[in-house]
GROMACS .gro file of C-alpha atoms in nm:
model
  196
    1LEU     CA    1   2.797  -0.395  -5.385
    2ASP     CA    2   2.781  -0.078  -5.150
    3LYS     CA    3   2.427  -0.010  -5.178
    4ILE     CA    4   2.362  -0.402  -5.122
    5THR     CA    5   2.602  -0.341  -4.837
    6ILE     CA    6   2.427  -0.037  -4.680
    7ILE     CA    7   2.088  -0.227  -4.717
    8LEU     CA    8   2.237  -0.513  -4.528
    9GLY     CA    9   2.381  -0.320  -4.311
   10ALA     CA   10   2.092  -0.155  -4.203
   11LEU     CA   11   1.878  -0.403  -4.199
   12GLY     CA   12   2.118  -0.567  -3.956
   13VAL     CA   13   2.108  -0.336  -3.706
   14GLY     CA   14   1.725  -0.347  -3.782
   15ILE     CA   15   1.715  -0.721  -3.678
   16GLY     CA   16   1.954  -0.686  -3.374
   17LEU     CA   17   1.718  -0.348  -3.231
   18GLY     CA   18   1.426  -0.583  -3.258
   19LEU     CA   19   1.560  -0.909  -3.086
   20GLN     CA   20   1.728  -0.696  -2.845
   21GLY     CA   21   1.378  -0.683  -2.640
   22LEU     CA   22   1.320  -1.086  -2.748
   23VAL     CA   23   1.629  -1.223  -2.579
   24ASN     CA   24   1.598  -0.961  -2.296
   25ASN     CA   25   1.255  -1.155  -2.221
   26LEU     CA   26   1.438  -1.535  -2.275
   27VAL     CA   27   1.717  -1.404  -2.029
   28SER     CA   28   1.530  -1.279  -1.818
   29GLY     CA   29   1.283  -1.595  -1.781
   30LEU     CA   30   1.600  -1.860  -1.741
   31ILE     CA   31   1.675  -1.571  -1.473
   32ILE     CA   32   1.350  -1.628  -1.269
   33ALA     CA   33   1.338  -2.013  -1.380
   34PHE     CA   34   1.714  -2.040  -1.182
   35GLU     CA   35   1.695  -1.777  -0.911
   36LYS     CA   36   1.265  -1.869  -0.838
   37PRO     CA   37   1.223  -1.503  -0.700
   38VAL     CA   38   0.857  -1.575  -0.793
   39ASN     CA   39   0.696  -1.871  -0.811
   40VAL     CA   40   0.324  -1.957  -0.969
   41GLY     CA   41   0.095  -1.941  -0.723
   42ASP     CA   42   0.303  -1.690  -0.510
   43LEU     CA   43   0.107  -1.333  -0.387
   44ILE     CA   44   0.239  -1.044  -0.541
   45GLU     CA   45   0.204  -0.660  -0.568
   46VAL     CA   46   0.283  -0.529  -0.905
   47ASN     CA   47   0.286  -0.182  -0.908
   48GLY     CA   48   0.090  -0.119  -0.561
   49LYS     CA   49  -0.163  -0.400  -0.739
   50PRO     CA   50  -0.226  -0.713  -0.575
   51GLY     CA   51  -0.204  -1.051  -0.777
   52THR     CA   52  -0.150  -1.437  -0.759
   53MET     CA   53   0.150  -1.573  -1.017
   54LYS     CA   54  -0.060  -1.784  -1.247
   55SER     CA   55   0.187  -1.905  -1.460
   56ILE     CA   56   0.581  -1.831  -1.608
   57GLY     CA   57   0.657  -1.890  -1.917
   58PHE     CA   58   1.024  -1.812  -2.095
   59ARG     CA   59   0.907  -1.500  -2.295
   60SER     CA   60   0.574  -1.362  -2.029
   61SER     CA   61   0.439  -1.448  -1.773
   62VAL     CA   62   0.022  -1.405  -1.645
   63VAL     CA   63  -0.048  -1.240  -1.343
   64THR     CA   64  -0.380  -1.235  -1.184
   65MET     CA   65  -0.493  -0.944  -1.081
   66SER     CA   66  -0.737  -0.862  -0.792
   67ASP     CA   67  -1.050  -0.789  -1.003
   68GLY     CA   68  -1.037  -1.125  -1.182
   69ALA     CA   69  -0.801  -1.008  -1.485
   70SER     CA   70  -0.480  -1.151  -1.624
   71LEU     CA   71  -0.171  -0.925  -1.669
   72ILE     CA   72   0.093  -1.087  -1.912
   73ILE     CA   73   0.377  -0.927  -1.783
   74PRO     CA   74   0.673  -0.968  -2.039
   75ASN     CA   75   0.955  -1.140  -1.808
   76GLY     CA   76   1.214  -0.836  -1.847
   77ASP     CA   77   0.965  -0.588  -1.753
   78LEU     CA   78   0.885  -0.821  -1.394
   79LEU     CA   79   1.254  -0.831  -1.341
   80SER     CA   80   1.274  -0.450  -1.348
   81GLN     CA   81   1.024  -0.317  -1.224
   82HIS     CA   82   0.904  -0.316  -0.833
   83LEU     CA   83   0.744  -0.647  -0.780
   84VAL     CA   84   0.687  -0.739  -0.423
   85ASN     CA   85   0.623  -1.095  -0.336
   86TRP     CA   86   0.451  -1.182  -0.027
   87THR     CA   87   0.478  -1.507  -0.018
   88MET     CA   88   0.818  -1.491   0.040
   89GLY     CA   89   0.755  -1.280   0.332
   90LYS     CA   90   0.546  -1.546   0.488
   91ASN     CA   91   0.208  -1.371   0.376
   92ILE     CA   92   0.253  -1.142   0.697
   93LYS     CA   93   0.171  -0.723   0.664
   94ARG     CA   94   0.215  -0.444   0.846
   95LEU     CA   95  -0.082  -0.169   0.858
   96SER     CA   96  -0.075   0.148   0.970
   97VAL     CA   97  -0.401   0.316   1.097
   98SER     CA   98  -0.436   0.704   1.201
   99PHE     CA   99  -0.682   0.922   1.407
  100GLY     CA  100  -0.741   1.189   1.588
  101VAL     CA  101  -0.873   1.307   1.988
  102ALA     CA  102  -1.026   1.602   2.077
  103TYR     CA  103  -0.801   1.850   2.311
  104GLY     CA  104  -0.873   1.708   2.698
  105SER     CA  105  -0.955   1.334   2.620
  106ASP     CA  106  -0.795   1.089   2.817
  107LEU     CA  107  -0.487   0.972   2.656
  108ALA     CA  108  -0.399   0.674   2.896
  109ARG     CA  109  -0.779   0.531   2.828
  110VAL     CA  110  -0.752   0.591   2.412
  111LYS     CA  111  -0.428   0.377   2.416
  112GLN     CA  112  -0.586   0.171   2.652
  113LEU     CA  113  -0.866   0.067   2.438
  114VAL     CA  114  -0.756   0.041   2.120
  115ASN     CA  115  -0.476  -0.233   2.246
  116GLN     CA  116  -0.775  -0.351   2.394
  117ILE     CA  117  -0.931  -0.366   2.000
  118LEU     CA  118  -0.580  -0.530   1.869
  119GLU     CA  119  -0.541  -0.789   2.126
  120ALA     CA  120  -0.909  -0.896   2.075
  121ASP     CA  121  -0.841  -0.979   1.698
  122GLN     CA  122  -0.686  -1.318   1.636
  123ARG     CA  123  -0.596  -1.202   1.322
  124ILE     CA  124  -0.316  -0.966   1.409
  125LEU     CA  125  -0.022  -1.104   1.475
  126ASP     CA  126   0.117  -1.026   1.893
  127ASN     CA  127   0.503  -1.072   1.747
  128PRO     CA  128   0.614  -0.753   1.659
  129SER     CA  129   0.385  -0.661   1.910
  130PRO     CA  130   0.108  -0.386   1.823
  131LEU     CA  131   0.217   0.002   1.870
  132VAL     CA  132   0.025   0.265   1.986
  133VAL     CA  133   0.139   0.604   2.007
  134ALA     CA  134   0.058   0.949   2.049
  135ASN     CA  135   0.240   1.159   1.731
  136GLU     CA  136   0.136   1.528   1.632
  137PHE     CA  137  -0.051   1.831   1.820
  138ALA     CA  138  -0.284   1.904   1.548
  139PRO     CA  139  -0.527   2.253   1.482
  140SER     CA  140  -0.833   2.072   1.653
  141SER     CA  141  -0.732   1.747   1.811
  142ILE     CA  142  -0.430   1.472   1.927
  143ASN     CA  143  -0.309   1.264   1.656
  144PHE     CA  144  -0.225   0.892   1.691
  145GLU     CA  145  -0.152   0.613   1.438
  146ILE     CA  146  -0.134   0.252   1.521
  147LEU     CA  147   0.103   0.009   1.357
  148PHE     CA  148  -0.009  -0.343   1.359
  149TRP     CA  149   0.067  -0.701   1.174
  150VAL     CA  150  -0.215  -0.925   1.039
  151LYS     CA  151  -0.155  -1.309   0.983
  152LEU     CA  152  -0.308  -1.295   0.614
  153PHE     CA  153  -0.180  -1.025   0.329
  154THR     CA  154  -0.553  -1.097   0.170
  155GLU     CA  155  -0.723  -0.997   0.431
  156SER     CA  156  -0.562  -0.648   0.519
  157HIS     CA  157  -0.824  -0.431   0.369
  158VAL     CA  158  -1.108  -0.630   0.579
  159ILE     CA  159  -0.909  -0.639   0.844
  160LYS     CA  160  -0.824  -0.225   0.896
  161SER     CA  161  -1.183  -0.144   0.824
  162GLU     CA  162  -1.281  -0.352   1.106
  163VAL     CA  163  -1.029  -0.169   1.324
  164ILE     CA  164  -1.077   0.131   1.220
  165THR     CA  165  -1.528   0.065   1.278
  166LYS     CA  166  -1.469  -0.092   1.613
  167ILE     CA  167  -1.297   0.232   1.697
  168ASP     CA  168  -1.520   0.433   1.621
  169GLU     CA  169  -1.824   0.250   1.797
  170CYS     CA  170  -1.588   0.213   2.129
  171PHE     CA  171  -1.503   0.573   2.100
  172LYS     CA  172  -1.884   0.701   2.072
  173ALA     CA  173  -1.962   0.448   2.399
  174GLU     CA  174  -1.619   0.588   2.627
  175GLY     CA  175  -1.767   0.957   2.492
  176ILE     CA  176  -1.453   1.021   2.375
  177VAL     CA  177  -1.504   1.268   2.059
  178ILE     CA  178  -1.285   1.209   1.697
  179PRO     CA  179  -1.330   1.599   1.571
  180MET     CA  180  -1.398   1.687   1.273
  181PRO     CA  181  -1.148   1.975   1.136
  182GLN     CA  182  -1.268   2.286   1.154
  183GLN     CA  183  -1.116   2.645   1.021
  184GLU     CA  184  -1.226   2.992   1.127
  185LEU     CA  185  -1.309   3.222   0.818
  186HIS     CA  186  -1.284   3.612   0.899
  187ILE     CA  187  -1.470   3.855   0.674
  188HIS     CA  188  -1.386   4.206   0.699
  189SER     CA  189  -1.608   4.434   0.505
  190PHE     CA  190  -1.464   4.795   0.392
  191ASN     CA  191  -1.672   5.090   0.358
  192LYS     CA  192  -1.597   5.239   0.017
  193THR     CA  193  -1.653   5.620   0.015
  194LYS     CA  194  -1.793   5.759  -0.333
  195GLN     CA  195  -1.577   6.054  -0.425
  196THR     CA  196  -1.770   6.313  -0.676
   0.00000   0.00000   0.00000
């Protein structure tokens, strides 16, 4: 009887540990169903990777990633990790672009040109309004940062790329230089005399 009791106790502990993950996922599935932090079709971001919620089950959920892969996530992991739901935030996203201009550039003109580029793009929100600020005296340039909001999260990469391209084209046409980082290297030679 003692041996049977030990075996049954060990078996019970093993089954309990094995069911712990299953129960956690089932409870998490109920939480998702009732609280609805995410719904089917929502644009989400899991561990920094964008995707679309395809289905939500009792034990696990399926997310279609931006590269076309389907990611199966246990509901417990879905609630415990950092999940960003872009659909709940009205699908808008703030973007940041940094660049530098050469010393001696007309900074007021730089800000004016960048603001014109941002205002001309209908995909960029007027409210909150874009912000163009000079934020650093770097070794070879005066650095600027642009902060602006886009209407569609899914187009954020394309819009950011186009803004960078337009800034580069506009600066070239206006004669504003975006300097390359430069470093000066000093080489000292030492004459060694041989002693005999």
